[in-house]
JSON list of C-alpha atoms in Angstrom, two decimals:
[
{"chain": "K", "resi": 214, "resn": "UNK", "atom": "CA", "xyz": [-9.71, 7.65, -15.47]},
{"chain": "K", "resi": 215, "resn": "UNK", "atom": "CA", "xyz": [-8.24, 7.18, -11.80]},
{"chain": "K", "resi": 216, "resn": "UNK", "atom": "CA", "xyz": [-4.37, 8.29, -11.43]},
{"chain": "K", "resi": 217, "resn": "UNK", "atom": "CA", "xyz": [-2.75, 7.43, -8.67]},
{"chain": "K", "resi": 218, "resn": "UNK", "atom": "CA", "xyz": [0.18, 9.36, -6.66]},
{"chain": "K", "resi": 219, "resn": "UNK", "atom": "CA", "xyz": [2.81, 8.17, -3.98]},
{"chain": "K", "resi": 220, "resn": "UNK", "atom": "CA", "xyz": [4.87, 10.26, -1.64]},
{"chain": "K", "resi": 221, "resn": "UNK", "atom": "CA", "xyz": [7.07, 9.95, 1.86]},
{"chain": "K", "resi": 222, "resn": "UNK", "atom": "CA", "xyz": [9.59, 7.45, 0.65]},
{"chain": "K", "resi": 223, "resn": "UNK", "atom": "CA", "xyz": [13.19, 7.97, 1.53]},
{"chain": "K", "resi": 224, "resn": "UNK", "atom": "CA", "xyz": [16.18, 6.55, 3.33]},
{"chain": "K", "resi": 225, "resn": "UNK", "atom": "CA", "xyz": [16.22, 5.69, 6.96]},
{"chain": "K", "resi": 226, "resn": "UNK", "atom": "CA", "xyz": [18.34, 3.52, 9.03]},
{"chain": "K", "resi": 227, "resn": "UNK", "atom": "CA", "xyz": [17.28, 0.54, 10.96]},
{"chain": "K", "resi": 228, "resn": "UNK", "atom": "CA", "xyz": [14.37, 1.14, 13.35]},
{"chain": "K", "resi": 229, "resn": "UNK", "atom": "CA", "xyz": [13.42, 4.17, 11.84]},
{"chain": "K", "resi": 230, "resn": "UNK", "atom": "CA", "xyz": [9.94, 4.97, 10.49]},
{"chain": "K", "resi": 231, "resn": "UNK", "atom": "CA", "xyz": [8.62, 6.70, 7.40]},
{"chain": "K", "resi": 232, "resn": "UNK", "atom": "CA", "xyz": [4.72, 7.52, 6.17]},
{"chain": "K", "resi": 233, "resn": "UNK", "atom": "CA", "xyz": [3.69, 6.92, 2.76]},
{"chain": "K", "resi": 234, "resn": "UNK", "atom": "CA", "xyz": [0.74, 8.89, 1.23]},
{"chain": "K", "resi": 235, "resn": "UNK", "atom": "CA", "xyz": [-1.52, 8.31, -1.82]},
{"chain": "K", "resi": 236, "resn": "UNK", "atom": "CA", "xyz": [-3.32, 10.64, -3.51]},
{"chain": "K", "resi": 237, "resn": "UNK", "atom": "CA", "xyz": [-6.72, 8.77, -5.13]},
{"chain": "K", "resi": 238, "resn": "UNK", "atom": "CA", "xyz": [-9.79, 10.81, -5.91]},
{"chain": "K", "resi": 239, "resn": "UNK", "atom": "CA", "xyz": [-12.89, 9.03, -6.11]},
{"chain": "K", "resi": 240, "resn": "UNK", "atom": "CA", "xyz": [-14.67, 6.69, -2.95]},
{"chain": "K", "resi": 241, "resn": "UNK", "atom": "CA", "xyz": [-12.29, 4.63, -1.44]},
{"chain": "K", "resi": 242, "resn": "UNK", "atom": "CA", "xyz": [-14.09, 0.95, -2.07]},
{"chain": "K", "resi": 243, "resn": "UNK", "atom": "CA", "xyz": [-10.56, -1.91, -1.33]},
{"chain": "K", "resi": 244, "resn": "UNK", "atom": "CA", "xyz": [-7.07, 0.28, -0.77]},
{"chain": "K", "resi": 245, "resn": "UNK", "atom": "CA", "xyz": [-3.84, -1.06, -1.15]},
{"chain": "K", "resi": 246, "resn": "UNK", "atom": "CA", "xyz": [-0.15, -0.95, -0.02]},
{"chain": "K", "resi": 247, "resn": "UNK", "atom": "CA", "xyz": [1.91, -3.55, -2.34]},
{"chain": "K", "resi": 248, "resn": "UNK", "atom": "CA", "xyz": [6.17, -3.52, -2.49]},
{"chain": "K", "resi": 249, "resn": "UNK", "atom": "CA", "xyz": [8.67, -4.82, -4.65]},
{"chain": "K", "resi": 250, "resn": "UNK", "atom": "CA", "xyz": [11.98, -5.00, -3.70]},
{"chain": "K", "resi": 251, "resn": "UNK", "atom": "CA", "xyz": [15.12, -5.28, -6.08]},
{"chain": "K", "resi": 252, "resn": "UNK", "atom": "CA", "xyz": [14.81, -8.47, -8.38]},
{"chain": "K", "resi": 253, "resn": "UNK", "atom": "CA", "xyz": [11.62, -9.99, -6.17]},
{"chain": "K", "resi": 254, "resn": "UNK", "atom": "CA", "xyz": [8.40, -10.21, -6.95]},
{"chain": "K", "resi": 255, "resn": "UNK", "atom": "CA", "xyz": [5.27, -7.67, -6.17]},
{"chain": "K", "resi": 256, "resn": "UNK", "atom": "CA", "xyz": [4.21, -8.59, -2.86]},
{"chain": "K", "resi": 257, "resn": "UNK", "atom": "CA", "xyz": [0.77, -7.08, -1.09]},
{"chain": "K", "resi": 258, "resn": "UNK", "atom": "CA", "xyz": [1.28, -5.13, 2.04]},
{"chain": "K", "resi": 259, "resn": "UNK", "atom": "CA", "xyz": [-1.73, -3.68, 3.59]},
{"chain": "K", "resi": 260, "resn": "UNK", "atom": "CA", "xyz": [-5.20, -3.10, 2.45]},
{"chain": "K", "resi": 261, "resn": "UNK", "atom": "CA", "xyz": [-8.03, -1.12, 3.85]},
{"chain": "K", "resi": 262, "resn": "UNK", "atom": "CA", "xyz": [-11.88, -1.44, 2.84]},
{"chain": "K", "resi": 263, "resn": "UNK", "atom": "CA", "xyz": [-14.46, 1.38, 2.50]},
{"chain": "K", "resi": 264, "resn": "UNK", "atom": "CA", "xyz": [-15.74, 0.71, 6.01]},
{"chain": "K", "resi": 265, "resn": "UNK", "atom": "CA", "xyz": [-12.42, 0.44, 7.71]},
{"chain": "K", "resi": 266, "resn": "UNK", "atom": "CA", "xyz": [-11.35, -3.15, 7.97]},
{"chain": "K", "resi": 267, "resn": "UNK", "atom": "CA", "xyz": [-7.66, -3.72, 7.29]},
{"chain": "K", "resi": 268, "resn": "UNK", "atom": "CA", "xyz": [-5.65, -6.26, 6.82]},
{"chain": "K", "resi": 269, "resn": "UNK", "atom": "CA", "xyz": [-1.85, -6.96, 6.62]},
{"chain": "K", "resi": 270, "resn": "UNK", "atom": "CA", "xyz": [0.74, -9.82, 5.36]},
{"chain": "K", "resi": 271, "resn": "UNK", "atom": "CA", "xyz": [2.41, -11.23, 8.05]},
{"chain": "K", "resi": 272, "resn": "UNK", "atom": "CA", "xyz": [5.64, -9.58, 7.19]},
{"chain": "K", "resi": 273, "resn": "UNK", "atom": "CA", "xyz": [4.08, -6.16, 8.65]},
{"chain": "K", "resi": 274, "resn": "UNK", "atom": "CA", "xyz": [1.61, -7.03, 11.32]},
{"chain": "K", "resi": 275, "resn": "UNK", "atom": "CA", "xyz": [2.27, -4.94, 14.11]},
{"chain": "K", "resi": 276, "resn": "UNK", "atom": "CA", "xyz": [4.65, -3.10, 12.24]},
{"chain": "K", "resi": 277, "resn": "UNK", "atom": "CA", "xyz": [2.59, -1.39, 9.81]},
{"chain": "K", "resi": 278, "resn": "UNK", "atom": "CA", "xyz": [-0.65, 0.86, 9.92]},
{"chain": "K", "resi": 279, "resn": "UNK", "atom": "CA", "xyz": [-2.82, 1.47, 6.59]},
{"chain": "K", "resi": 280, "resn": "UNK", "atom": "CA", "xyz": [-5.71, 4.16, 7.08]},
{"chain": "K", "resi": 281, "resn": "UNK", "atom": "CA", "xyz": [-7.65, 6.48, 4.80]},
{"chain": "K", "resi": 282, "resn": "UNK", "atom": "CA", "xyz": [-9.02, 10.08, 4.52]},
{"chain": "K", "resi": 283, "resn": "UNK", "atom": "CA", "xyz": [-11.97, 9.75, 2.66]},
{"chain": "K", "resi": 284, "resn": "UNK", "atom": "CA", "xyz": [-12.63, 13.43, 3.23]},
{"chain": "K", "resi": 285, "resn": "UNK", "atom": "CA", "xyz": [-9.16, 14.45, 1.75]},
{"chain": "K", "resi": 286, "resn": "UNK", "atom": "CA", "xyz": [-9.34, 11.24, -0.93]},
{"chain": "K", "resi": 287, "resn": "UNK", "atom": "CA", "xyz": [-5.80, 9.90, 0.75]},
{"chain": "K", "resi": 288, "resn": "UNK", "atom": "CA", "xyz": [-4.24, 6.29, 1.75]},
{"chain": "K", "resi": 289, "resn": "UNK", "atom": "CA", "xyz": [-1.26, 6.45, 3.99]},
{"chain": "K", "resi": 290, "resn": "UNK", "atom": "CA", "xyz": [1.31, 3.72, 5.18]},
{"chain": "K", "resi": 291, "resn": "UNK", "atom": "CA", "xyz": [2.61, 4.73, 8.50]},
{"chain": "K", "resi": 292, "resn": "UNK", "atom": "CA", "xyz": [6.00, 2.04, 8.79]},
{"chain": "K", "resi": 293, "resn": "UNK", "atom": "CA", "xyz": [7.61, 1.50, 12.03]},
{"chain": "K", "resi": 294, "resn": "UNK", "atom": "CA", "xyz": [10.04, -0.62, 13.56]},
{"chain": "K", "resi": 295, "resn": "UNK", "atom": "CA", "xyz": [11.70, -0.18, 9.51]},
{"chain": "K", "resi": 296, "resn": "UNK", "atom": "CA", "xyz": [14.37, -3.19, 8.70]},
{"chain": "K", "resi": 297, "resn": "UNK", "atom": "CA", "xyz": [16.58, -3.78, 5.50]},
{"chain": "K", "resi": 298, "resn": "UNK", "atom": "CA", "xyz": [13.99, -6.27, 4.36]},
{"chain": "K", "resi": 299, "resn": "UNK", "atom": "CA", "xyz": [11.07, -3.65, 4.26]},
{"chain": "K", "resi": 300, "resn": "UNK", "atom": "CA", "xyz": [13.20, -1.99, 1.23]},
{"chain": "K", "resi": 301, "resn": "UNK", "atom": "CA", "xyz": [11.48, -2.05, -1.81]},
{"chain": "K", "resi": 302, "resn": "UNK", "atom": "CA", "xyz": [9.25, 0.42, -4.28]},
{"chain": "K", "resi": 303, "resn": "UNK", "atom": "CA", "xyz": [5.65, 0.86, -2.35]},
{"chain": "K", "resi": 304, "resn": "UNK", "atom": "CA", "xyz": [3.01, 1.25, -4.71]},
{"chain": "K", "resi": 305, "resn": "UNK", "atom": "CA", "xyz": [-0.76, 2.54, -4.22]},
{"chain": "K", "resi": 306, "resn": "UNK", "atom": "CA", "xyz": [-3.50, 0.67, -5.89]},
{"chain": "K", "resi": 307, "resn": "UNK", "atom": "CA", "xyz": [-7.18, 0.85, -6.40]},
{"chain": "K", "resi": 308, "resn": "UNK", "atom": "CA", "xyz": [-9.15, -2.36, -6.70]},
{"chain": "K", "resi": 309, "resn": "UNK", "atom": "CA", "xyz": [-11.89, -3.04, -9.42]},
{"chain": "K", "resi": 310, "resn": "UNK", "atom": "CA", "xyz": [-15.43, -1.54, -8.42]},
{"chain": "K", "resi": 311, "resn": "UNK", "atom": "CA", "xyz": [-17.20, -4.00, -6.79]},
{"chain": "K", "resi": 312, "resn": "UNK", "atom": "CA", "xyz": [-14.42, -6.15, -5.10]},
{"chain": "K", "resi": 313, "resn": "UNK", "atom": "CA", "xyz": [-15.96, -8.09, -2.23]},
{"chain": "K", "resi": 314, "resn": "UNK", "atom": "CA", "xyz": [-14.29, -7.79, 1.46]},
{"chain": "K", "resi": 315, "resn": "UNK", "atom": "CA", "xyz": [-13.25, -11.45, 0.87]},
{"chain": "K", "resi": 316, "resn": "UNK", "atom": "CA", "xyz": [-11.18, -10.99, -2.09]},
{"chain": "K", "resi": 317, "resn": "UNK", "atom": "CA", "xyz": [-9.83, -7.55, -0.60]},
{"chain": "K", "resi": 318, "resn": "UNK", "atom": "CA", "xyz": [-8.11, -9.19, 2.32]},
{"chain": "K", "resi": 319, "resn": "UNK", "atom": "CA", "xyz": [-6.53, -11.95, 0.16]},
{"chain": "K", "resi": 320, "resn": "UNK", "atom": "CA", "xyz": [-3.94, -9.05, -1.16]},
{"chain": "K", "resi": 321, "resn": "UNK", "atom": "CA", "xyz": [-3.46, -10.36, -4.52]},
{"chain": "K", "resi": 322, "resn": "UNK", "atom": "CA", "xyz": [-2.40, -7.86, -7.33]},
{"chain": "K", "resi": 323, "resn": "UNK", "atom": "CA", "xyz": [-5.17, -9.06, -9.82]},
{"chain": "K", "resi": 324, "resn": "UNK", "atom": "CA", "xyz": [-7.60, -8.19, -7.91]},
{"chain": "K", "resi": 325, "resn": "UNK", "atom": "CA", "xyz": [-5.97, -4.21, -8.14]},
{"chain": "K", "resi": 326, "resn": "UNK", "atom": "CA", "xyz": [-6.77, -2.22, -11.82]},
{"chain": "K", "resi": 327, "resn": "UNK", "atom": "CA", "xyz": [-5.20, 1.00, -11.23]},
{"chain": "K", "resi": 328, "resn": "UNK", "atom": "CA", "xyz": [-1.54, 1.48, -9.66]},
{"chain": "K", "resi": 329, "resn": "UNK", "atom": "CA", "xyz": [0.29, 4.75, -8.78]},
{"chain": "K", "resi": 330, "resn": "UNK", "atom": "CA", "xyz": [4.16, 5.13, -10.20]},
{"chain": "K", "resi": 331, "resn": "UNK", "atom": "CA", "xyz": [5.67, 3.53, -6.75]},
{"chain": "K", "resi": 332, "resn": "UNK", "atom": "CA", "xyz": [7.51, 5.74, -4.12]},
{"chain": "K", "resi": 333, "resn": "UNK", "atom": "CA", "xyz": [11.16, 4.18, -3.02]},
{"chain": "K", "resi": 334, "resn": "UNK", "atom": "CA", "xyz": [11.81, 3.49, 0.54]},
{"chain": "K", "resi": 335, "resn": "UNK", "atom": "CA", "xyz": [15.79, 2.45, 1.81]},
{"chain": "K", "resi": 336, "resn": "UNK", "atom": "CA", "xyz": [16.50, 0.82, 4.66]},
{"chain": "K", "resi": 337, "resn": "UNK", "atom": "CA", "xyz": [20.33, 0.90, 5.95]},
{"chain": "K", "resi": 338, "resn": "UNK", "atom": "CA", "xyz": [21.60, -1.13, 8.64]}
]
């Protein structure tokens, strides 16, 4: 019913910065950023509600921007200040319907129904 699609992964070195984009038709209601690197867990990211609030893991803060483009039905990921720890698969995802503010801003994967294929990102030293 809702696909999901990531792009702007790549390699960059140390410092560096990339943008991730989503494509996800339908009203934005709780957007999400989640990662996983190589043999660790799915971890949240970022996440953005319909009316703008964000919010971040701690990993990120300050490193990380998540918006949306309601008009254009697209969540991006602009990544800054990159290290060798932010390497992982970054995956879009879609929360259930009616997912309160609350349980968006907890960042936990349950809370999340649909998922987009993941989009790699490499970070060299």
């Amino acid at each position: 019913q809702v696909q999901l699609q990531e792009s702007g992964g790549g390699s960059v070195q140390s410092g560096g910065s990339l943008k991730l984009s989503c494509a996800a038709s339908g009203d934005t209601r709780c957007m999400a950023w989640f990662r996983q690197g190589l043999e660790k867990e799915r971890e949240g990211v970022a996440a953005v509600e319909n009316d703008g609030s964000t919010t971040y893991s701690d990993s990120v803060k300050g490193r990380f921007v998540i918006s949306s483009d309601d008009a254009n039905d697209t969540l991006y990921l602009q990544m800054n200040s990159l290290t060798p720890e932010d390497t992982a698969v970054y995956f879009c995802a879609r929360s259930f319907e009616f997912l309160s503010s609350a349980a968006c801003s907890t960042l936990r994967g349950a809370n999340f129904y649909y998922w987009g294929q993941g989009t790699q990102v490499t970070v060299s030293s």
